[in-house]
Each structure stands twice: as structure tokens, then as C-alpha cells.
Amino acid sequence: MGEEKLPAAFVSGMKELAGETLDEFLDSYNAPRTHGLRLNRLKSDGADQAVRALISMFELTPVPWCADGYYYEETMRPGRHPYHAAGLYYIQEPSAMSAVEMLNPQPGETVLDLAAAPGGKTSHIASKMTGKGLLVSNEIHPERARILAENVERMGIDNAVVTCAAPDELARRFPASFDRIMLDAPCSGEGMFRKDPGAIEEWSPALVELCAARQWDIIQEAYVMLKPGGTLAYSTCTFNKAENEEMVERMLAQYPDLELLKMERFWPHLQRGEGHFVAVVRKRGGASDELEGGVQDTRPAGKGGKRAKQAPEQAAYQAFLEWAREDLPGFVPTSGRPLLFGDELYWLPENASWTWTERQLRGLKIPRAGLHLAHLKKNRIEPAHALAMASRPEQAARSWNLSADSPEIAAFLRGETLPVDPDYRGWTLVTTDGLPVGWGKASSGQLKNHLPKGLRSLR
Ligand SMILES: C[S@@+](CC[C@H](N)C(=O)[O-])C[C@H]1O[C@@H](n2cnc3c(N)ncnc32)[C@H](O)[C@@H]1O
């Protein structure tokens, strides 16, 4: 793609930004785009053999700024491998891996990913949190939130709640609530030009202006939700200053209690990636301020502040535990509580500084209220796919391991029934090289496939 395909107003803006390196910047549009994947620690820890096989099979080379990130060449197709279905990695543009590295979320924290779909940064955050703490992963668009929830499940994340809300709706419910916030803002996408020529068509100076206005609206809500002492990472995949440095300047001017910790640009001609901007700011204050601003203190007195009714949840959860005693004896819930949505039983994660209140939950669209444990059928429990993905084979009473290159795993991922020993009965965790991919139920010599229909690959 030559310079002539780029909008003239974009090129002239870049003259100022790229300065002496403008020619190299424009030349980068003639080079192929970069491809990357990031290992999911929730799966890769303890799966050394699978990781070694993955690295060699796809000839992966490390991304310098992300310990779990790797480049692969365009001819490779890691999205089609059973390890992808097993959530061993997430396909992510390499420079986008910088944002969560710079935010640096920690196990045990309360973290918000405010514009999260399809889930690249959410899965990176969850990988770093190692299942400890609470992650609220929000996406404003319902269809994108559904894809986000699917990715959260594939990656085996058990401590994330996926919400579908506008930022102001969240800010009303969760003031001064989060230790860290990732705001990967909707932007004019100048860093997408190589990957998606459609982004060139859509770009205009008016779009930059519109995006900047929207970013400012979202930033103000993010500020409200940040705890004193908390950190916010603001990122975009665009280059212009209006959506990047100028947005950070405006933030610092508007909120004197914010301090800039780091700010970095990733350029397609200087680093191997499509380009990204990341700034990390901290809200001054700390532990003592949290007593005034923490979630528990924002509950109104009386009815609205009470917890959701527990009884039906508890009954359903007891039934689930009975099922688990037989079929998933190693099941250990994270800190949290059961929650029932109709016939769907979830485990709603909480932590030492966070207990969900009825007021926070009421009216909030929650496509995934934590770990989906089970579907309640008339007289029985049917374990949820998400539970399989968040389990380890040693926790299950029965697991069946299929090699990643076997025809059986391909058949299972297509949704087919597999033949099994006639003596073999009950819920079985199907794994590939030790990594769970879903449930099967064995009876009369057949393993009935319980992979959700939407996840079955047609290959
Ligand atoms: C850059 S994308 C997020 C990518 C995601 N963080 C990831 O790593 O996979 C920005 C997201 O912001 C969402 N969005 C659009 N308008 C928004 C708004 N007004 N408030 C919050 N999010 C918005 C878009 O739907 C989109 O999913």
C-alpha cells in the first residue's frame, strides 16, 4: 500500500508527528502487517509440553515488551488449532500487548476493563491476576459483549464478571471502586490501516474529532470509578495527538489529583507491531481515602443496600455441589457466592474489598455473572461449558485426553459423538494434551458431545 492510498489529511498530520522518520513511517505501509499471540497463564502454567509444541509448530518468536507474547508469520494459522479452542493463547496484535504490561494488574486486586470486547486486554489482565481478585469486564455493545463473554469462557477465566453498560451507567454504580482500570478507548484506528483497509475509508478529520469527544466522555466516567491510589491505563490504536497526548493533557489539567506515571508510543516503523499509544496515570491518595470511597461505603442504608435474596441460589448451589461431589470432586470455588439467573447458576466472584449489592446488580445487563457453573434441568444438573474450561483434568472424576493431532479431537470440536467403552459412564472432561475443551457425557458406548453449538468448528 503506497502513501497515495492514505488520506492526505492523515499524511499531513503525520508529518508533524513522525518528523524525520516520516518516510520510514510511510514505508511501513508497504510491509506486511504483524501477527501475534499471547499465552494465557491460566492454561500455560503447568502445560510446558504443549507450550513447547506450540512454539515450535508455529515458529513463534518473542515480543520484546511482553513476556507471554509471540510473533507468528502470516502463513501460520494458530486460530485453527485445538490449543486455541482450549484457550492456551489469545491472538492479539503485538503492540496492543503493551497496554496491560504497563497497567500491571496484580492478583487479588479489583480491576475494571471498561471497553473490553472482544477481550484481548481482558484476557491479558486475567492472565496476570492468576484467578485471584475480581475483574469487571465491560462492553457497551451487546453483540460484542457476547463475543467478549465467549472469549472469557474459552480462556478459562473464573473471576471475571462481564457487563454490558455505558460508562456513565457503571460509574453511577461503582464510584471509587477499582484498583486498576484499563480504558482501551474506541478510536479512529489509524493503527489498523495495514490490517483493515476499510479503516482507511472510514477515517476523516471529523472522525478524529468525534472519537476525541467520546474518549473524553469515557475518561470522565473512568476517573469517577478509580479508587484513590488506583491506576488507570488509557490506550488507543491510533496515532494523532488529539486522541492521545492531548487527551492525557486534558485529563491531568481537569483532575489535579492525577499524576502521569508512564506514556509510550509504539510505532509500526520503529517497533515490530501495528502501533499503539498507552498512558498510565495514578489517582493520588491511598488506603485511608478508600474508607470513604470504597464500594462497601457507597451502599445506601436500608432496603437498596441489602444483598440479593440467597435462598433459591443456595438450594441450586447445594444441588450443584452434590453433582460436583460425584463428577468434579476437585471443584474449589474462588471467593464469591452463587447467583441464579432463571435456570442458569453462576458463581459471582467477590473479594475482601468487594461484595456485590442488590443496588449495583439491579438493572445492570450482565451477560456473564462470573463463572457459569450449571444449567438447572428438572431433576438434574448439567455442567456449563465455562466450568469445563475453568477446570483442570485432575479435578474431574473422569477425563479423556485426546492428542491435539488426533482425528478424535477434530471430531469432538466439530460437535460429533464419539465411541467409548460401554462400561464408561457419566460426565467426562474432554482434554487435548491435558487442556480442557469441553464436556462429554458417556453412556451405552457413546460420548455425547456437550460443546455449545455456536462453538463447534465446521472444519
Ligand atoms: C479498541 S476497542 C476495545 C478492544 C479490547 N480492549 C480488546 O483488547 O480486545 C474499543 C471498544 O469500545 C467500545 N465502545 C464504543 N463506544 C463506546 C462508548 N461510548 N463507551 C464505551 N465503550 C465504547 C467498542 O464497542 C469497542 O468494543
GROMACS .gro file of C-alpha atoms in nm, residues 5-456:
model
  452
    5LYS     CA    1  -0.380   0.528  -0.061
    6LEU     CA    2  -0.361   0.712   0.270
    7PRO     CA    3  -0.588   1.014   0.334
    8ALA     CA    4  -0.399   1.338   0.260
    9ALA     CA    5  -0.506   1.495   0.590
   10PHE     CA    6  -0.370   1.192   0.775
   11VAL     CA    7  -0.034   1.211   0.596
   12SER     CA    8  -0.002   1.582   0.665
   13GLY     CA    9  -0.079   1.528   1.036
   14MET     CA   10   0.181   1.255   1.046
   15LYS     CA   11   0.446   1.489   0.901
   16GLU     CA   12   0.446   1.676   1.227
   17LEU     CA   13   0.426   1.367   1.446
   18ALA     CA   14   0.677   1.139   1.276
   19GLY     CA   15   0.914   1.425   1.190
   20GLU     CA   16   1.237   1.300   1.036
   21THR     CA   17   1.111   0.943   1.036
   22LEU     CA   18   0.810   1.023   0.816
   23ASP     CA   19   0.948   0.834   0.513
   24GLU     CA   20   1.014   0.523   0.721
   25PHE     CA   21   0.667   0.556   0.873
   26LEU     CA   22   0.503   0.577   0.529
   27ASP     CA   23   0.723   0.293   0.400
   28SER     CA   24   0.592   0.072   0.679
   29TYR     CA   25   0.261   0.064   0.490
   30ASN     CA   26   0.435  -0.137   0.216
   31ALA     CA   27   0.549  -0.402   0.464
   32PRO     CA   28   0.323  -0.689   0.571
   33ARG     CA   29   0.128  -0.646   0.895
   34THR     CA   30   0.248  -0.820   1.209
   35HIS     CA   31   0.071  -1.112   1.374
   36GLY     CA   32   0.092  -1.211   1.736
   37LEU     CA   33  -0.044  -1.440   2.004
   38ARG     CA   34  -0.015  -1.423   2.380
   39LEU     CA   35  -0.001  -1.723   2.609
   40ASN     CA   36  -0.274  -1.750   2.868
   41ARG     CA   37  -0.107  -1.815   3.202
   42LEU     CA   38  -0.429  -1.967   3.336
   43LYS     CA   39  -0.364  -2.252   3.092
   44SER     CA   40   0.005  -2.236   3.006
   45ASP     CA   41   0.136  -2.266   3.361
   46GLY     CA   42   0.193  -2.638   3.404
   47ALA     CA   43   0.144  -2.713   3.033
   48ASP     CA   44   0.512  -2.687   2.937
   49GLN     CA   45   0.496  -2.960   2.677
   50ALA     CA   46   0.201  -2.805   2.495
   51VAL     CA   47   0.371  -2.464   2.507
   52ARG     CA   48   0.694  -2.607   2.363
   53ALA     CA   49   0.496  -2.780   2.088
   54LEU     CA   50   0.310  -2.456   2.013
   55ILE     CA   51   0.630  -2.251   1.988
   56SER     CA   52   0.792  -2.497   1.753
   57MET     CA   53   0.481  -2.573   1.542
   58PHE     CA   54   0.409  -2.205   1.466
   59GLU     CA   55   0.776  -2.094   1.472
   60LEU     CA   56   0.696  -1.834   1.736
   61THR     CA   57   0.945  -1.562   1.824
   62PRO     CA   58   0.919  -1.343   2.136
   63VAL     CA   59   0.761  -0.998   2.153
   64PRO     CA   60   1.018  -0.786   2.341
   65TRP     CA   61   0.772  -0.596   2.562
   66CYS     CA   62   0.550  -0.886   2.670
   67ALA     CA   63   0.692  -1.199   2.836
   68ASP     CA   64   0.398  -1.412   2.715
   69GLY     CA   65   0.374  -1.255   2.369
   70TYR     CA   66   0.499  -1.410   2.043
   71TYR     CA   67   0.508  -1.323   1.675
   72TYR     CA   68   0.399  -1.567   1.408
   73GLU     CA   69   0.415  -1.541   1.031
   74GLU     CA   70   0.106  -1.482   0.823
   75THR     CA   71   0.117  -1.832   0.669
   76MET     CA   72   0.064  -1.993   1.009
   77ARG     CA   73  -0.293  -2.045   1.126
   78PRO     CA   74  -0.286  -2.069   1.508
   79GLY     CA   75  -0.655  -1.974   1.529
   80ARG     CA   76  -0.747  -2.314   1.385
   81HIS     CA   77  -0.551  -2.533   1.625
   82PRO     CA   78  -0.718  -2.729   1.911
   83TYR     CA   79  -0.490  -2.541   2.156
   84HIS     CA   80  -0.672  -2.223   2.051
   85ALA     CA   81  -1.009  -2.384   2.129
   86ALA     CA   82  -0.856  -2.486   2.463
   87GLY     CA   83  -0.768  -2.123   2.545
   88LEU     CA   84  -0.393  -2.178   2.562
   89TYR     CA   85  -0.342  -1.843   2.384
   90TYR     CA   86  -0.518  -1.536   2.256
   91ILE     CA   87  -0.444  -1.396   1.912
   92GLN     CA   88  -0.351  -1.034   1.966
   93GLU     CA   89  -0.174  -0.764   1.770
   94PRO     CA   90   0.174  -0.740   1.929
   95SER     CA   91   0.186  -0.368   2.011
   96ALA     CA   92  -0.156  -0.397   2.182
   97MET     CA   93   0.013  -0.629   2.434
   98SER     CA   94   0.195  -0.327   2.576
   99ALA     CA   95  -0.111  -0.174   2.747
  100VAL     CA   96  -0.174  -0.439   3.012
  101GLU     CA   97   0.201  -0.482   3.063
  102MET     CA   98   0.210  -0.113   3.153
  103LEU     CA   99  -0.106  -0.127   3.366
  104ASN     CA  100   0.045  -0.426   3.550
  105PRO     CA  101  -0.260  -0.563   3.734
  106GLN     CA  102  -0.188  -0.785   4.034
  107PRO     CA  103  -0.352  -1.095   4.180
  108GLY     CA  104  -0.613  -1.003   4.442
  109GLU     CA  105  -0.695  -0.659   4.301
  110THR     CA  106  -1.027  -0.523   4.180
  111VAL     CA  107  -0.987  -0.434   3.814
  112LEU     CA  108  -1.216  -0.284   3.550
  113ASP     CA  109  -1.170  -0.325   3.176
  114LEU     CA  110  -1.408  -0.053   3.061
  115ALA     CA  111  -1.414  -0.105   2.681
  116ALA     CA  112  -1.332  -0.471   2.668
  117ALA     CA  113  -1.464  -0.653   2.360
  118PRO     CA  114  -1.350  -0.875   2.203
  119GLY     CA  115  -1.136  -0.944   2.508
  120GLY     CA  116  -0.766  -0.913   2.425
  121LYS     CA  117  -0.685  -0.690   2.718
  122THR     CA  118  -0.932  -0.864   2.949
  123SER     CA  119  -0.765  -1.199   2.888
  124HIS     CA  120  -0.425  -1.041   2.942
  125ILE     CA  121  -0.542  -0.886   3.271
  126ALA     CA  122  -0.694  -1.217   3.385
  127SER     CA  123  -0.374  -1.400   3.296
  128LYS     CA  124  -0.178  -1.162   3.519
  129MET     CA  125  -0.432  -1.186   3.803
  130THR     CA  126  -0.393  -1.569   3.805
  131GLY     CA  127  -0.756  -1.619   3.910
  132LYS     CA  128  -0.723  -1.405   4.224
  133GLY     CA  129  -0.923  -1.086   4.275
  134LEU     CA  130  -1.214  -0.951   4.075
  135LEU     CA  131  -1.223  -0.840   3.713
  136VAL     CA  132  -1.521  -0.648   3.579
  137SER     CA  133  -1.505  -0.663   3.203
  138ASN     CA  134  -1.745  -0.423   3.033
  139GLU     CA  135  -1.855  -0.373   2.674
  140ILE     CA  136  -2.123  -0.126   2.566
  141HIS     CA  137  -2.242  -0.312   2.253
  142PRO     CA  138  -2.449  -0.624   2.330
  143GLU     CA  139  -2.329  -0.835   2.035
  144ARG     CA  140  -1.967  -0.751   2.111
  145ALA     CA  141  -2.031  -0.824   2.482
  146ARG     CA  142  -2.150  -1.171   2.381
  147ILE     CA  143  -1.823  -1.235   2.194
  148LEU     CA  144  -1.633  -1.100   2.494
  149ALA     CA  145  -1.814  -1.344   2.724
  150GLU     CA  146  -1.732  -1.629   2.487
  151ASN     CA  147  -1.363  -1.540   2.493
  152VAL     CA  148  -1.365  -1.506   2.872
  153GLU     CA  149  -1.504  -1.860   2.887
  154ARG     CA  150  -1.259  -2.001   2.633
  155MET     CA  151  -0.968  -1.861   2.833
  156GLY     CA  152  -1.097  -2.035   3.149
  157ILE     CA  153  -1.132  -1.712   3.346
  158ASP     CA  154  -1.332  -1.772   3.665
  159ASN     CA  155  -1.300  -1.435   3.838
  160ALA     CA  156  -1.449  -1.207   3.571
  161VAL     CA  157  -1.796  -1.058   3.552
  162VAL     CA  158  -1.891  -0.943   3.201
  163THR     CA  159  -2.121  -0.643   3.199
  164CYS     CA  160  -2.283  -0.461   2.908
  165ALA     CA  161  -2.327  -0.099   3.007
  166ALA     CA  162  -2.250   0.257   2.907
  167PRO     CA  163  -1.962   0.400   3.113
  168ASP     CA  164  -2.188   0.650   3.297
  169GLU     CA  165  -2.423   0.370   3.396
  170LEU     CA  166  -2.130   0.185   3.552
  171ALA     CA  167  -1.991   0.496   3.720
  172ARG     CA  168  -2.323   0.553   3.899
  173ARG     CA  169  -2.299   0.205   4.047
  174PHE     CA  170  -1.927   0.182   4.112
  175PRO     CA  171  -1.774   0.512   4.228
  176ALA     CA  172  -1.415   0.494   4.359
  177SER     CA  173  -1.423   0.117   4.330
  178PHE     CA  174  -1.131  -0.008   4.123
  179ASP     CA  175  -0.760  -0.050   4.197
  180ARG     CA  176  -0.685  -0.051   3.826
  181ILE     CA  177  -0.881   0.047   3.519
  182MET     CA  178  -0.797  -0.039   3.160
  183LEU     CA  179  -0.950   0.205   2.916
  184ASP     CA  180  -0.871   0.084   2.567
  185ALA     CA  181  -1.075   0.356   2.405
  186PRO     CA  182  -1.276   0.339   2.084
  187CYS     CA  183  -1.060   0.542   1.846
  188SER     CA  184  -1.011   0.646   1.483
  189GLY     CA  185  -0.799   0.333   1.429
  190GLU     CA  186  -0.504   0.479   1.238
  191GLY     CA  187  -0.301   0.180   1.356
  192MET     CA  188  -0.546  -0.050   1.179
  193PHE     CA  189  -0.474   0.074   0.826
  194ARG     CA  190  -0.246  -0.218   0.734
  195LYS     CA  191  -0.472  -0.477   0.889
  196ASP     CA  192  -0.803  -0.340   0.768
  197PRO     CA  193  -0.808  -0.117   0.459
  198GLY     CA  194  -1.173  -0.043   0.546
  199ALA     CA  195  -1.037   0.167   0.834
  200ILE     CA  196  -0.877   0.399   0.573
  201GLU     CA  197  -1.215   0.451   0.409
  202GLU     CA  198  -1.376   0.534   0.741
  203TRP     CA  199  -1.106   0.775   0.856
  204SER     CA  200  -1.157   1.153   0.837
  205PRO     CA  201  -1.058   1.455   1.046
  206ALA     CA  202  -1.422   1.466   1.160
  207LEU     CA  203  -1.393   1.108   1.285
  208VAL     CA  204  -1.085   1.201   1.489
  209GLU     CA  205  -1.283   1.486   1.645
  210LEU     CA  206  -1.580   1.263   1.719
  211CYS     CA  207  -1.358   0.996   1.875
  212ALA     CA  208  -1.178   1.251   2.089
  213ALA     CA  209  -1.510   1.383   2.222
  214ARG     CA  210  -1.627   1.032   2.304
  215GLN     CA  211  -1.296   0.944   2.466
  216TRP     CA  212  -1.322   1.247   2.690
  217ASP     CA  213  -1.674   1.143   2.797
  218ILE     CA  214  -1.549   0.793   2.884
  219ILE     CA  215  -1.239   0.920   3.066
  220GLN     CA  216  -1.454   1.129   3.300
  221GLU     CA  217  -1.652   0.820   3.399
  222ALA     CA  218  -1.334   0.615   3.439
  223TYR     CA  219  -1.197   0.880   3.673
  224VAL     CA  220  -1.508   0.850   3.893
  225MET     CA  221  -1.461   0.474   3.920
  226LEU     CA  222  -1.090   0.484   4.005
  227LYS     CA  223  -1.004   0.441   4.374
  228PRO     CA  224  -0.770   0.693   4.533
  229GLY     CA  225  -0.430   0.534   4.493
  230GLY     CA  226  -0.555   0.345   4.187
  231THR     CA  227  -0.405   0.344   3.838
  232LEU     CA  228  -0.567   0.392   3.500
  233ALA     CA  229  -0.418   0.289   3.167
  234TYR     CA  230  -0.554   0.480   2.869
  235SER     CA  231  -0.473   0.329   2.531
  236THR     CA  232  -0.563   0.366   2.165
  237CYS     CA  233  -0.454   0.211   1.837
  238THR     CA  234  -0.435   0.548   1.666
  239PHE     CA  235  -0.151   0.796   1.613
  240ASN     CA  236  -0.290   1.151   1.615
  241LYS     CA  237  -0.220   1.369   1.917
  242ALA     CA  238  -0.583   1.474   1.971
  243GLU     CA  239  -0.679   1.123   2.080
  244ASN     CA  240  -0.353   1.058   2.265
  245GLU     CA  241  -0.120   1.313   2.427
  246GLU     CA  242  -0.382   1.589   2.417
  247MET     CA  243  -0.633   1.362   2.588
  248VAL     CA  244  -0.380   1.291   2.863
  249GLU     CA  245  -0.300   1.663   2.899
  250ARG     CA  246  -0.672   1.737   2.935
  251MET     CA  247  -0.706   1.463   3.197
  252LEU     CA  248  -0.417   1.599   3.403
  253ALA     CA  249  -0.548   1.955   3.376
  254GLN     CA  250  -0.902   1.862   3.476
  255TYR     CA  251  -0.804   1.635   3.765
  256PRO     CA  252  -0.512   1.771   3.968
  257ASP     CA  253  -0.506   1.454   4.179
  258LEU     CA  254  -0.395   1.252   3.876
  259GLU     CA  255  -0.024   1.207   3.809
  260LEU     CA  256   0.128   1.069   3.492
  261LEU     CA  257   0.335   0.758   3.557
  262LYS     CA  258   0.422   0.646   3.204
  263MET     CA  259   0.343   0.731   2.846
  264GLU     CA  260   0.462   0.536   2.545
  265ARG     CA  261   0.404   0.517   2.175
  266PHE     CA  262   0.458   0.206   1.967
  267TRP     CA  263   0.523   0.284   1.601
  268PRO     CA  264   0.500   0.044   1.306
  269HIS     CA  265   0.835   0.167   1.167
  270LEU     CA  266   1.022   0.166   1.499
  271GLN     CA  267   0.883  -0.145   1.666
  272ARG     CA  268   0.751  -0.468   1.518
  273GLY     CA  269   0.378  -0.404   1.561
  274GLU     CA  270   0.091  -0.205   1.414
  275GLY     CA  271   0.123   0.083   1.660
  276HIS     CA  272  -0.032   0.172   1.994
  277PHE     CA  273  -0.044   0.455   2.245
  278VAL     CA  274  -0.050   0.392   2.620
  279ALA     CA  275  -0.053   0.633   2.913
  280VAL     CA  276  -0.072   0.527   3.277
  281VAL     CA  277  -0.195   0.772   3.539
  282ARG     CA  278  -0.238   0.734   3.913
  283LYS     CA  279  -0.500   0.895   4.133
  284ARG     CA  280  -0.327   1.034   4.438
  285GLY     CA  281  -0.446   0.916   4.778
  286GLY     CA  282  -0.442   0.573   4.924
  287ALA     CA  283  -0.562   0.332   5.184
  288SER     CA  284  -0.714   0.589   5.419
  289ASP     CA  285  -0.911   0.752   5.135
  290GLU     CA  286  -1.053   0.418   5.032
  291LEU     CA  287  -1.258   0.402   5.350
  292GLU     CA  288  -1.456   0.695   5.220
  293GLY     CA  289  -1.473   0.587   4.860
  294GLY     CA  290  -1.483   0.207   4.860
  295VAL     CA  291  -1.776   0.016   4.725
  296GLN     CA  292  -1.897  -0.103   5.061
  297ASP     CA  293  -1.942   0.253   5.182
  298THR     CA  294  -2.140   0.364   4.879
  299ARG     CA  295  -2.431   0.137   4.964
  300PRO     CA  296  -2.738   0.329   5.067
  301ALA     CA  297  -2.881   0.239   5.406
  302GLY     CA  298  -3.190   0.018   5.419
  303LYS     CA  299  -3.354  -0.193   5.154
  304GLY     CA  300  -3.149  -0.093   4.849
  305GLY     CA  301  -2.823  -0.180   5.020
  306LYS     CA  302  -2.918  -0.533   5.113
  307ARG     CA  303  -2.771  -0.831   4.938
  308ALA     CA  304  -2.977  -1.020   4.684
  309LYS     CA  305  -3.201  -1.290   4.830
  310GLN     CA  306  -2.998  -1.605   4.886
  311ALA     CA  307  -3.244  -1.893   4.931
  312PRO     CA  308  -3.305  -2.020   4.573
  313GLU     CA  309  -2.939  -1.960   4.494
  314GLN     CA  310  -2.832  -2.166   4.790
  315ALA     CA  311  -3.066  -2.453   4.702
  316ALA     CA  312  -2.938  -2.458   4.345
  317TYR     CA  313  -2.581  -2.436   4.464
  318GLN     CA  314  -2.632  -2.728   4.702
  319ALA     CA  315  -2.765  -2.935   4.412
  320PHE     CA  316  -2.460  -2.832   4.210
  321LEU     CA  317  -2.226  -2.931   4.495
  322GLU     CA  318  -2.390  -3.272   4.509
  323TRP     CA  319  -2.329  -3.310   4.138
  324ALA     CA  320  -1.969  -3.191   4.182
  325ARG     CA  321  -1.904  -3.443   4.462
  326GLU     CA  322  -1.957  -3.719   4.206
  327ASP     CA  323  -1.832  -3.566   3.883
  328LEU     CA  324  -1.598  -3.281   3.966
  329PRO     CA  325  -1.471  -3.366   4.316
  330GLY     CA  326  -1.178  -3.126   4.289
  331PHE     CA  327  -1.405  -2.822   4.236
  332VAL     CA  328  -1.296  -2.538   4.465
  333PRO     CA  329  -1.480  -2.207   4.427
  334THR     CA  330  -1.290  -1.880   4.438
  335SER     CA  331  -1.419  -1.632   4.692
  336GLY     CA  332  -1.771  -1.531   4.594
  337ARG     CA  333  -2.128  -1.653   4.607
  338PRO     CA  334  -2.382  -1.836   4.393
  339LEU     CA  335  -2.617  -1.635   4.174
  340LEU     CA  336  -2.916  -1.761   3.980
  341PHE     CA  337  -3.041  -1.616   3.651
  342GLY     CA  338  -3.350  -1.821   3.567
  343ASP     CA  339  -3.216  -2.175   3.533
  344GLU     CA  340  -2.855  -2.070   3.496
  345LEU     CA  341  -2.634  -2.096   3.801
  346TYR     CA  342  -2.328  -1.872   3.827
  347TRP     CA  343  -2.053  -1.824   4.078
  348LEU     CA  344  -2.029  -1.450   4.132
  349PRO     CA  345  -1.672  -1.361   4.228
  350GLU     CA  346  -1.612  -1.125   4.520
  351ASN     CA  347  -1.303  -1.038   4.717
  352ALA     CA  348  -1.206  -0.894   5.053
  353SER     CA  349  -1.288  -0.539   4.943
  354TRP     CA  350  -1.586  -0.615   4.722
  355THR     CA  351  -1.931  -0.753   4.795
  356TRP     CA  352  -2.192  -0.701   4.523
  357THR     CA  353  -2.504  -0.527   4.643
  358GLU     CA  354  -2.854  -0.565   4.508
  359ARG     CA  355  -2.848  -0.199   4.413
  360GLN     CA  356  -2.540  -0.249   4.198
  361LEU     CA  357  -2.676  -0.557   4.026
  362ARG     CA  358  -3.035  -0.447   3.973
  363GLY     CA  359  -3.099  -0.341   3.614
  364LEU     CA  360  -2.738  -0.398   3.509
  365LYS     CA  361  -2.700  -0.610   3.194
  366ILE     CA  362  -2.468  -0.892   3.290
  367PRO     CA  363  -2.403  -1.134   3.003
  368ARG     CA  364  -2.180  -1.338   3.231
  369ALA     CA  365  -2.219  -1.306   3.607
  370GLY     CA  366  -1.889  -1.473   3.691
  371LEU     CA  367  -1.822  -1.840   3.633
  372HIS     CA  368  -2.116  -2.019   3.473
  373LEU     CA  369  -2.146  -2.335   3.680
  374ALA     CA  370  -2.450  -2.516   3.552
  375HIS     CA  371  -2.784  -2.527   3.376
  376LEU     CA  372  -3.058  -2.644   3.612
  377LYS     CA  373  -3.268  -2.910   3.447
  378LYS     CA  374  -3.584  -3.054   3.603
  379ASN     CA  375  -3.422  -3.314   3.824
  380ARG     CA  376  -3.062  -3.278   3.741
  381ILE     CA  377  -2.762  -3.056   3.694
  382GLU     CA  378  -2.598  -3.009   3.359
  383PRO     CA  379  -2.249  -2.861   3.397
  384ALA     CA  380  -2.180  -2.548   3.194
  385HIS     CA  381  -1.917  -2.533   2.920
  386ALA     CA  382  -1.745  -2.248   3.106
  387LEU     CA  383  -1.696  -2.476   3.406
  388ALA     CA  384  -1.514  -2.728   3.186
  389MET     CA  385  -1.288  -2.454   3.051
  390ALA     CA  386  -1.205  -2.327   3.401
  391SER     CA  387  -1.133  -2.678   3.540
  392ARG     CA  388  -0.824  -2.895   3.538
  393PRO     CA  389  -0.836  -3.263   3.444
  394GLU     CA  390  -0.721  -3.373   3.790
  395GLN     CA  391  -1.032  -3.209   3.940
  396ALA     CA  392  -1.270  -3.421   3.734
  397ALA     CA  393  -1.385  -3.773   3.824
  398ARG     CA  394  -1.346  -3.867   3.458
  399SER     CA  395  -1.136  -3.704   3.193
  400TRP     CA  396  -1.047  -3.819   2.845
  401ASN     CA  397  -0.734  -3.688   2.686
  402LEU     CA  398  -0.708  -3.664   2.309
  403SER     CA  399  -0.390  -3.573   2.134
  404ALA     CA  400  -0.403  -3.237   1.952
  405ASP     CA  401  -0.326  -3.407   1.621
  406SER     CA  402  -0.577  -3.691   1.662
  407PRO     CA  403  -0.887  -3.723   1.441
  408GLU     CA  404  -1.091  -3.763   1.764
  409ILE     CA  405  -1.019  -3.411   1.891
  410ALA     CA  406  -1.111  -3.267   1.550
  411ALA     CA  407  -1.435  -3.469   1.561
  412PHE     CA  408  -1.509  -3.353   1.916
  413LEU     CA  409  -1.453  -2.989   1.820
  414ARG     CA  410  -1.693  -3.037   1.527
  415GLY     CA  411  -1.954  -3.143   1.780
  416GLU     CA  412  -1.958  -3.512   1.691
  417THR     CA  413  -2.049  -3.800   1.922
  418LEU     CA  414  -1.750  -4.026   1.989
  419PRO     CA  415  -1.748  -4.401   2.056
  420VAL     CA  416  -1.631  -4.503   2.407
  421ASP     CA  417  -1.602  -4.820   2.612
  422PRO     CA  418  -1.957  -4.936   2.701
  423ASP     CA  419  -1.861  -4.955   3.071
  424TYR     CA  420  -1.769  -4.589   3.070
  425ARG     CA  421  -2.045  -4.364   3.212
  426GLY     CA  422  -2.108  -4.008   3.314
  427TRP     CA  423  -1.981  -3.655   3.270
  428THR     CA  424  -1.631  -3.656   3.124
  429LEU     CA  425  -1.396  -3.365   3.088
  430VAL     CA  426  -1.251  -3.387   2.738
  431THR     CA  427  -0.898  -3.252   2.712
  432THR     CA  428  -0.638  -3.210   2.442
  433ASP     CA  429  -0.283  -3.269   2.564
  434GLY     CA  430  -0.415  -3.204   2.916
  435LEU     CA  431  -0.606  -2.883   2.832
  436PRO     CA  432  -0.987  -2.894   2.874
  437VAL     CA  433  -1.200  -2.829   2.566
  438GLY     CA  434  -1.548  -2.923   2.691
  439TRP     CA  435  -1.781  -3.181   2.843
  440GLY     CA  436  -1.894  -3.509   2.702
  441LYS     CA  437  -2.141  -3.746   2.866
  442ALA     CA  438  -2.073  -4.117   2.830
  443SER     CA  439  -2.342  -4.382   2.818
  444SER     CA  440  -2.409  -4.701   2.619
  445GLY     CA  441  -2.076  -4.686   2.439
  446GLN     CA  442  -2.109  -4.326   2.322
  447LEU     CA  443  -1.976  -3.994   2.440
  448LYS     CA  444  -2.246  -3.739   2.377
  449ASN     CA  445  -2.093  -3.406   2.281
  450HIS     CA  446  -2.186  -3.108   2.503
  451LEU     CA  447  -1.983  -2.846   2.323
  452PRO     CA  448  -2.215  -2.545   2.276
  453LYS     CA  449  -2.348  -2.540   1.919
  454GLY     CA  450  -2.205  -2.194   1.845
  455LEU     CA  451  -1.853  -2.314   1.926
  456ARG     CA  452  -1.849  -2.620   1.703
   0.00000   0.00000   0.00000
